[in-house]
Amino acid sequence: MARQAKTYFIHTFGCQSNKSDSERIAGDYEARGYAEAKDWRVCDELVVNTCAIRQSAEDRAKGFLHNVVTFFDEQNIPRPKIILTGCMTHHGHGKIYEMLPAVDEILPINEVGFNQAAVRKDSITRGGKKHAWIPISAGCNSFCTYCIVPYSRGREQSRSLESILTEVERLVGEGYQEITLLGQNVNSWGLEKLGIGFRKLMMEREDFNREDLPDNQTQYLQPNGTPPFVKLLQALSSFPQIEKIRFLTSNPWDFHDELVEEIGRNKKIDRFIHLPVQSGSNSVLYRMNRGYTRETYLDLVTKLKAVDPLITIGTDIIVGFPDETDEEFQATVELAKTVDWKVGFVAMYSPRPGTASWRIYPDNIPHTIKKQRWEVLDQIINKDNLQVRPKIV
């Protein structure tokens, strides 16, 4: 009699990157002979892929684990092996085992690799076209003061061009027609060795000449100074079967003119660009260590719309950042009215232990004020755009 395969189930919290990670974890399980269970109540191993972008996200994961333990205790049956992964791993093994004693094993998210083909779950988009998430980098080097990602996912590492193209070749063979490139800062793909200082210099100084870069760093901009991410988009566009390319998400100070020009002439690239701003106040942006100003952000938006008037912009915004004054918030309101974002993911500031803002800034904006500011921006950006806002697959 054939031995019944062991089963796994993955419960995912968070963003598209977490969903993509879960697809790859599933691929690893199935390569080892596991079968997917229909429900976490009947699996041998339960993987909880967590988000830590805000405290509320961590609380949802904790609540889910509480429900899991309660269910198996009440049924008086052995519970599955519980494996925790995702962004909550930033707490470290000791802290996690202390606050979540039900966890049996921790899988660092930066150990989720590309050795096995991903098991893609939500592959069919509108029109019957197959869509796939494709991570092109992991981690982040930007160190925005509020963000836990560099601590939970590590320093930025780009996948090789060969690895990405091999995955796309396989997807094309399976009938996929649309792809979304994923990374904490996709347009810095291939530039992590260049260093943040040089990259900011490239964006900020009008008199900056790329030829002035040391020899060991100009290689990352060759040939003809084309940024690597633009070269990647061009290579992916050469697949005739790929009809649509999206990417998430971009930091404005790595959004080079060459990328703007490529979007304008390459109609395979989606006309919706997600471009997080976080705040419309220069003083808040400085405290966030975002590396750009509202003026440079507006200049980038103007360039994008100049190369194609059909381009629409979406964004992320944090309200209630420490010490945010009414005047600073109004600067964000004014920017929202000026840019006319078609979708905005507005979040109330949540201090994340270990980040710079958690260490040096008090969380001194009352929740009621944060909520009021959230409602103002949500009304301006999202409520007025319900009929026209693009779908982010």
PDB file of N, CA and C in Angstrom, residues 139-205:
ATOM      1  N   GLY A 139      15.402  42.101   0.103  1.00  0.00           N
ATOM      2  CA  GLY A 139      16.015  43.019   1.046  1.00  0.00           C
ATOM      3  C   GLY A 139      15.987  44.455   0.565  1.00  0.00           C
ATOM      4  N   CYS A 140      16.624  45.328   1.348  1.00  0.00           N
ATOM      5  CA  CYS A 140      16.614  46.759   1.022  1.00  0.00           C
ATOM      6  C   CYS A 140      17.812  47.430   1.678  1.00  0.00           C
ATOM      7  N   ASN A 141      18.398  48.388   0.951  1.00  0.00           N
ATOM      8  CA  ASN A 141      19.520  49.166   1.470  1.00  0.00           C
ATOM      9  C   ASN A 141      19.155  50.600   1.813  1.00  0.00           C
ATOM     10  N   SER A 142      17.878  50.963   1.667  1.00  0.00           N
ATOM     11  CA  SER A 142      17.514  52.378   1.800  1.00  0.00           C
ATOM     12  C   SER A 142      17.465  52.855   3.248  1.00  0.00           C
ATOM     13  N   PHE A 143      17.058  52.000   4.162  1.00  0.00           N
ATOM     14  CA  PHE A 143      16.993  52.331   5.585  1.00  0.00           C
ATOM     15  C   PHE A 143      16.186  53.601   5.850  1.00  0.00           C
ATOM     16  N   CYS A 144      14.973  53.652   5.304  1.00  0.00           N
ATOM     17  CA  CYS A 144      14.032  54.683   5.745  1.00  0.00           C
ATOM     18  C   CYS A 144      13.835  54.493   7.250  1.00  0.00           C
ATOM     19  N   THR A 145      13.730  55.570   7.984  1.00  0.00           N
ATOM     20  CA  THR A 145      13.805  55.464   9.447  1.00  0.00           C
ATOM     21  C   THR A 145      12.656  54.673  10.054  1.00  0.00           C
ATOM     22  N   TYR A 146      11.523  54.592   9.364  1.00  0.00           N
ATOM     23  CA  TYR A 146      10.347  53.925   9.917  1.00  0.00           C
ATOM     24  C   TYR A 146      10.248  52.460   9.520  1.00  0.00           C
ATOM     25  N   CYS A 147      11.108  51.984   8.615  1.00  0.00           N
ATOM     26  CA  CYS A 147      10.867  50.711   7.921  1.00  0.00           C
ATOM     27  C   CYS A 147      11.653  49.558   8.536  1.00  0.00           C
ATOM     28  N   ILE A 148      10.968  48.436   8.731  1.00  0.00           N
ATOM     29  CA  ILE A 148      11.563  47.253   9.319  1.00  0.00           C
ATOM     30  C   ILE A 148      12.193  46.335   8.279  1.00  0.00           C
ATOM     31  N   VAL A 149      11.944  46.573   6.997  1.00  0.00           N
ATOM     32  CA  VAL A 149      12.357  45.638   5.949  1.00  0.00           C
ATOM     33  C   VAL A 149      13.854  45.323   5.952  1.00  0.00           C
ATOM     34  N   PRO A 150      14.763  46.327   6.073  1.00  0.00           N
ATOM     35  CA  PRO A 150      16.187  45.960   6.067  1.00  0.00           C
ATOM     36  C   PRO A 150      16.573  45.030   7.213  1.00  0.00           C
ATOM     37  N   TYR A 151      15.791  45.060   8.292  1.00  0.00           N
ATOM     38  CA  TYR A 151      16.092  44.206   9.440  1.00  0.00           C
ATOM     39  C   TYR A 151      15.437  42.830   9.315  1.00  0.00           C
ATOM     40  N   SER A 152      14.287  42.775   8.649  1.00  0.00           N
ATOM     41  CA  SER A 152      13.584  41.499   8.514  1.00  0.00           C
ATOM     42  C   SER A 152      14.007  40.733   7.267  1.00  0.00           C
ATOM     43  N   ARG A 153      14.341  41.456   6.189  1.00  0.00           N
ATOM     44  CA  ARG A 153      14.689  40.800   4.926  1.00  0.00           C
ATOM     45  C   ARG A 153      16.154  40.964   4.550  1.00  0.00           C
ATOM     46  N   GLY A 154      16.906  41.713   5.333  1.00  0.00           N
ATOM     47  CA  GLY A 154      18.329  41.832   5.079  1.00  0.00           C
ATOM     48  C   GLY A 154      18.684  42.889   4.054  1.00  0.00           C
ATOM     49  N   ARG A 155      19.978  42.965   3.754  1.00  0.00           N
ATOM     50  CA  ARG A 155      20.462  43.938   2.789  1.00  0.00           C
ATOM     51  C   ARG A 155      20.055  43.532   1.380  1.00  0.00           C
ATOM     52  N   GLU A 156      20.043  44.520   0.501  1.00  0.00           N
ATOM     53  CA  GLU A 156      19.542  44.307  -0.856  1.00  0.00           C
ATOM     54  C   GLU A 156      20.427  43.343  -1.646  1.00  0.00           C
ATOM     55  N   GLN A 157      19.779  42.385  -2.298  1.00  0.00           N
ATOM     56  CA  GLN A 157      20.462  41.436  -3.162  1.00  0.00           C
ATOM     57  C   GLN A 157      19.641  41.249  -4.434  1.00  0.00           C
ATOM     58  N   SER A 158      20.264  41.470  -5.570  1.00  0.00           N
ATOM     59  CA  SER A 158      19.584  41.323  -6.855  1.00  0.00           C
ATOM     60  C   SER A 158      19.734  39.901  -7.377  1.00  0.00           C
ATOM     61  N   ARG A 159      18.646  39.360  -7.924  1.00  0.00           N
ATOM     62  CA  ARG A 159      18.754  38.098  -8.660  1.00  0.00           C
ATOM     63  C   ARG A 159      19.521  38.341  -9.947  1.00  0.00           C
ATOM     64  N   SER A 160      20.164  37.322 -10.423  1.00  0.00           N
ATOM     65  CA  SER A 160      20.912  37.463 -11.678  1.00  0.00           C
ATOM     66  C   SER A 160      19.951  37.583 -12.859  1.00  0.00           C
ATOM     67  N   LEU A 161      20.413  38.238 -13.894  1.00  0.00           N
ATOM     68  CA  LEU A 161      19.619  38.352 -15.110  1.00  0.00           C
ATOM     69  C   LEU A 161      19.298  36.964 -15.658  1.00  0.00           C
ATOM     70  N   GLU A 162      20.271  36.065 -15.616  1.00  0.00           N
ATOM     71  CA  GLU A 162      20.073  34.722 -16.142  1.00  0.00           C
ATOM     72  C   GLU A 162      18.963  33.988 -15.402  1.00  0.00           C
ATOM     73  N   SER A 163      18.942  34.136 -14.074  1.00  0.00           N
ATOM     74  CA  SER A 163      17.919  33.474 -13.277  1.00  0.00           C
ATOM     75  C   SER A 163      16.526  33.995 -13.613  1.00  0.00           C
ATOM     76  N   ILE A 164      16.400  35.303 -13.775  1.00  0.00           N
ATOM     77  CA  ILE A 164      15.097  35.906 -14.081  1.00  0.00           C
ATOM     78  C   ILE A 164      14.634  35.482 -15.466  1.00  0.00           C
ATOM     79  N   LEU A 165      15.531  35.539 -16.443  1.00  0.00           N
ATOM     80  CA  LEU A 165      15.156  35.177 -17.806  1.00  0.00           C
ATOM     81  C   LEU A 165      14.782  33.697 -17.901  1.00  0.00           C
ATOM     82  N   THR A 166      15.482  32.849 -17.158  1.00  0.00           N
ATOM     83  CA  THR A 166      15.144  31.425 -17.167  1.00  0.00           C
ATOM     84  C   THR A 166      13.744  31.198 -16.616  1.00  0.00           C
ATOM     85  N   GLU A 167      13.391  31.929 -15.557  1.00  0.00           N
ATOM     86  CA  GLU A 167      12.044  31.794 -14.999  1.00  0.00           C
ATOM     87  C   GLU A 167      10.990  32.269 -15.988  1.00  0.00           C
ATOM     88  N   VAL A 168      11.260  33.384 -16.656  1.00  0.00           N
ATOM     89  CA  VAL A 168      10.287  33.911 -17.619  1.00  0.00           C
ATOM     90  C   VAL A 168      10.146  32.959 -18.806  1.00  0.00           C
ATOM     91  N   GLU A 169      11.242  32.370 -19.249  1.00  0.00           N
ATOM     92  CA  GLU A 169      11.164  31.392 -20.342  1.00  0.00           C
ATOM     93  C   GLU A 169      10.241  30.231 -19.966  1.00  0.00           C
ATOM     94  N   ARG A 170      10.351  29.783 -18.721  1.00  0.00           N
ATOM     95  CA  ARG A 170       9.498  28.689 -18.259  1.00  0.00           C
ATOM     96  C   ARG A 170       8.033  29.134 -18.203  1.00  0.00           C
ATOM     97  N   LEU A 171       7.805  30.352 -17.741  1.00  0.00           N
ATOM     98  CA  LEU A 171       6.437  30.858 -17.651  1.00  0.00           C
ATOM     99  C   LEU A 171       5.817  31.009 -19.043  1.00  0.00           C
ATOM    100  N   VAL A 172       6.600  31.513 -19.978  1.00  0.00           N
ATOM    101  CA  VAL A 172       6.108  31.663 -21.349  1.00  0.00           C
ATOM    102  C   VAL A 172       5.712  30.297 -21.907  1.00  0.00           C
ATOM    103  N   GLY A 173       6.511  29.289 -21.612  1.00  0.00           N
ATOM    104  CA  GLY A 173       6.191  27.950 -22.071  1.00  0.00           C
ATOM    105  C   GLY A 173       4.909  27.400 -21.478  1.00  0.00           C
ATOM    106  N   GLU A 174       4.530  27.931 -20.303  1.00  0.00           N
ATOM    107  CA  GLU A 174       3.297  27.498 -19.641  1.00  0.00           C
ATOM    108  C   GLU A 174       2.108  28.378 -20.011  1.00  0.00           C
ATOM    109  N   GLY A 175       2.329  29.363 -20.867  1.00  0.00           N
ATOM    110  CA  GLY A 175       1.223  30.190 -21.346  1.00  0.00           C
ATOM    111  C   GLY A 175       1.021  31.500 -20.610  1.00  0.00           C
ATOM    112  N   TYR A 176       1.969  31.896 -19.777  1.00  0.00           N
ATOM    113  CA  TYR A 176       1.820  33.168 -19.061  1.00  0.00           C
ATOM    114  C   TYR A 176       2.036  34.331 -20.015  1.00  0.00           C
ATOM    115  N   GLN A 177       1.250  35.395 -19.803  1.00  0.00           N
ATOM    116  CA  GLN A 177       1.283  36.554 -20.687  1.00  0.00           C
ATOM    117  C   GLN A 177       1.571  37.864 -19.970  1.00  0.00           C
ATOM    118  N   GLU A 178       1.433  37.879 -18.640  1.00  0.00           N
ATOM    119  CA  GLU A 178       1.639  39.098 -17.865  1.00  0.00           C
ATOM    120  C   GLU A 178       2.530  38.780 -16.666  1.00  0.00           C
ATOM    121  N   ILE A 179       3.461  39.694 -16.356  1.00  0.00           N
ATOM    122  CA  ILE A 179       4.340  39.503 -15.215  1.00  0.00           C
ATOM    123  C   ILE A 179       4.403  40.792 -14.408  1.00  0.00           C
ATOM    124  N   THR A 180       4.601  40.645 -13.113  1.00  0.00           N
ATOM    125  CA  THR A 180       4.852  41.781 -12.232  1.00  0.00           C
ATOM    126  C   THR A 180       6.174  41.538 -11.520  1.00  0.00           C
ATOM    127  N   LEU A 181       7.118  42.444 -11.711  1.00  0.00           N
ATOM    128  CA  LEU A 181       8.422  42.355 -11.072  1.00  0.00           C
ATOM    129  C   LEU A 181       8.327  42.920  -9.669  1.00  0.00           C
ATOM    130  N   LEU A 182       8.881  42.190  -8.705  1.00  0.00           N
ATOM    131  CA  LEU A 182       8.749  42.570  -7.307  1.00  0.00           C
ATOM    132  C   LEU A 182      10.102  42.854  -6.667  1.00  0.00           C
ATOM    133  N   GLY A 183      10.118  43.854  -5.814  1.00  0.00           N
ATOM    134  CA  GLY A 183      11.289  44.174  -5.011  1.00  0.00           C
ATOM    135  C   GLY A 183      10.941  45.331  -4.099  1.00  0.00           C
ATOM    136  N   GLN A 184      11.672  45.475  -3.020  1.00  0.00           N
ATOM    137  CA  GLN A 184      11.424  46.623  -2.145  1.00  0.00           C
ATOM    138  C   GLN A 184      11.726  47.924  -2.882  1.00  0.00           C
ATOM    139  N   ASN A 185      12.669  47.874  -3.817  1.00  0.00           N
ATOM    140  CA  ASN A 185      12.975  49.009  -4.688  1.00  0.00           C
ATOM    141  C   ASN A 185      13.420  48.437  -6.027  1.00  0.00           C
ATOM    142  N   VAL A 186      12.449  48.103  -6.873  1.00  0.00           N
ATOM    143  CA  VAL A 186      12.769  47.356  -8.096  1.00  0.00           C
ATOM    144  C   VAL A 186      13.722  48.107  -9.013  1.00  0.00           C
ATOM    145  N   ASN A 187      13.609  49.438  -9.064  1.00  0.00           N
ATOM    146  CA  ASN A 187      14.426  50.165 -10.029  1.00  0.00           C
ATOM    147  C   ASN A 187      15.865  50.341  -9.574  1.00  0.00           C
ATOM    148  N   SER A 188      16.230  49.818  -8.393  1.00  0.00           N
ATOM    149  CA  SER A 188      17.643  49.769  -8.011  1.00  0.00           C
ATOM    150  C   SER A 188      18.240  48.393  -8.297  1.00  0.00           C
ATOM    151  N   TRP A 189      17.482  47.543  -9.032  1.00  0.00           N
ATOM    152  CA  TRP A 189      17.978  46.209  -9.368  1.00  0.00           C
ATOM    153  C   TRP A 189      19.347  46.317 -10.047  1.00  0.00           C
ATOM    154  N   GLY A 190      20.293  45.542  -9.531  1.00  0.00           N
ATOM    155  CA  GLY A 190      21.631  45.533 -10.097  1.00  0.00           C
ATOM    156  C   GLY A 190      22.531  46.650  -9.639  1.00  0.00           C
ATOM    157  N   LEU A 191      22.038  47.532  -8.766  1.00  0.00           N
ATOM    158  CA  LEU A 191      22.832  48.691  -8.351  1.00  0.00           C
ATOM    159  C   LEU A 191      23.281  48.624  -6.897  1.00  0.00           C
ATOM    160  N   GLU A 192      22.996  47.531  -6.195  1.00  0.00           N
ATOM    161  CA  GLU A 192      23.321  47.526  -4.767  1.00  0.00           C
ATOM    162  C   GLU A 192      24.826  47.656  -4.528  1.00  0.00           C
ATOM    163  N   LYS A 193      25.644  47.173  -5.472  1.00  0.00           N
ATOM    164  CA  LYS A 193      27.096  47.268  -5.305  1.00  0.00           C
ATOM    165  C   LYS A 193      27.604  48.670  -5.605  1.00  0.00           C
ATOM    166  N   LEU A 194      26.777  49.473  -6.231  1.00  0.00           N
ATOM    167  CA  LEU A 194      27.173  50.843  -6.531  1.00  0.00           C
ATOM    168  C   LEU A 194      27.192  51.691  -5.271  1.00  0.00           C
ATOM    169  N   GLY A 195      26.327  51.359  -4.309  1.00  0.00           N
ATOM    170  CA  GLY A 195      26.273  52.108  -3.064  1.00  0.00           C
ATOM    171  C   GLY A 195      25.251  53.211  -3.113  1.00  0.00           C
ATOM    172  N   ILE A 196      24.576  53.408  -1.997  1.00  0.00           N
ATOM    173  CA  ILE A 196      23.505  54.411  -1.933  1.00  0.00           C
ATOM    174  C   ILE A 196      24.038  55.816  -2.161  1.00  0.00           C
ATOM    175  N   GLY A 197      25.240  56.116  -1.626  1.00  0.00           N
ATOM    176  CA  GLY A 197      25.772  57.465  -1.778  1.00  0.00           C
ATOM    177  C   GLY A 197      25.909  57.869  -3.234  1.00  0.00           C
ATOM    178  N   PHE A 198      26.491  56.999  -4.051  1.00  0.00           N
ATOM    179  CA  PHE A 198      26.634  57.308  -5.473  1.00  0.00           C
ATOM    180  C   PHE A 198      25.285  57.377  -6.163  1.00  0.00           C
ATOM    181  N   ARG A 199      24.368  56.486  -5.782  1.00  0.00           N
ATOM    182  CA  ARG A 199      23.065  56.480  -6.440  1.00  0.00           C
ATOM    183  C   ARG A 199      22.308  57.769  -6.149  1.00  0.00           C
ATOM    184  N   LYS A 200      22.358  58.245  -4.904  1.00  0.00           N
ATOM    185  CA  LYS A 200      21.695  59.504  -4.577  1.00  0.00           C
ATOM    186  C   LYS A 200      22.373  60.659  -5.310  1.00  0.00           C
ATOM    187  N   LEU A 201      23.694  60.593  -5.404  1.00  0.00           N
ATOM    188  CA  LEU A 201      24.416  61.645  -6.094  1.00  0.00           C
ATOM    189  C   LEU A 201      23.993  61.729  -7.551  1.00  0.00           C
ATOM    190  N   MET A 202      23.798  60.568  -8.161  1.00  0.00           N
ATOM    191  CA  MET A 202      23.369  60.529  -9.553  1.00  0.00           C
ATOM    192  C   MET A 202      22.029  61.227  -9.742  1.00  0.00           C
ATOM    193  N   MET A 203      21.154  61.109  -8.759  1.00  0.00           N
ATOM    194  CA  MET A 203      19.814  61.667  -8.897  1.00  0.00           C
ATOM    195  C   MET A 203      19.739  63.131  -8.481  1.00  0.00           C
ATOM    196  N   GLU A 204      20.622  63.564  -7.573  1.00  0.00           N
ATOM    197  CA  GLU A 204      20.452  64.870  -6.943  1.00  0.00           C
ATOM    198  C   GLU A 204      21.297  65.977  -7.576  1.00  0.00           C
ATOM    199  N   ARG A 205      22.482  65.636  -8.097  1.00  0.00           N
ATOM    200  CA  ARG A 205      23.369  66.670  -8.612  1.00  0.00           C
ATOM    201  C   ARG A 205      23.214  66.840 -10.109  1.00  0.00           C
TER     202      ARG A 205
END
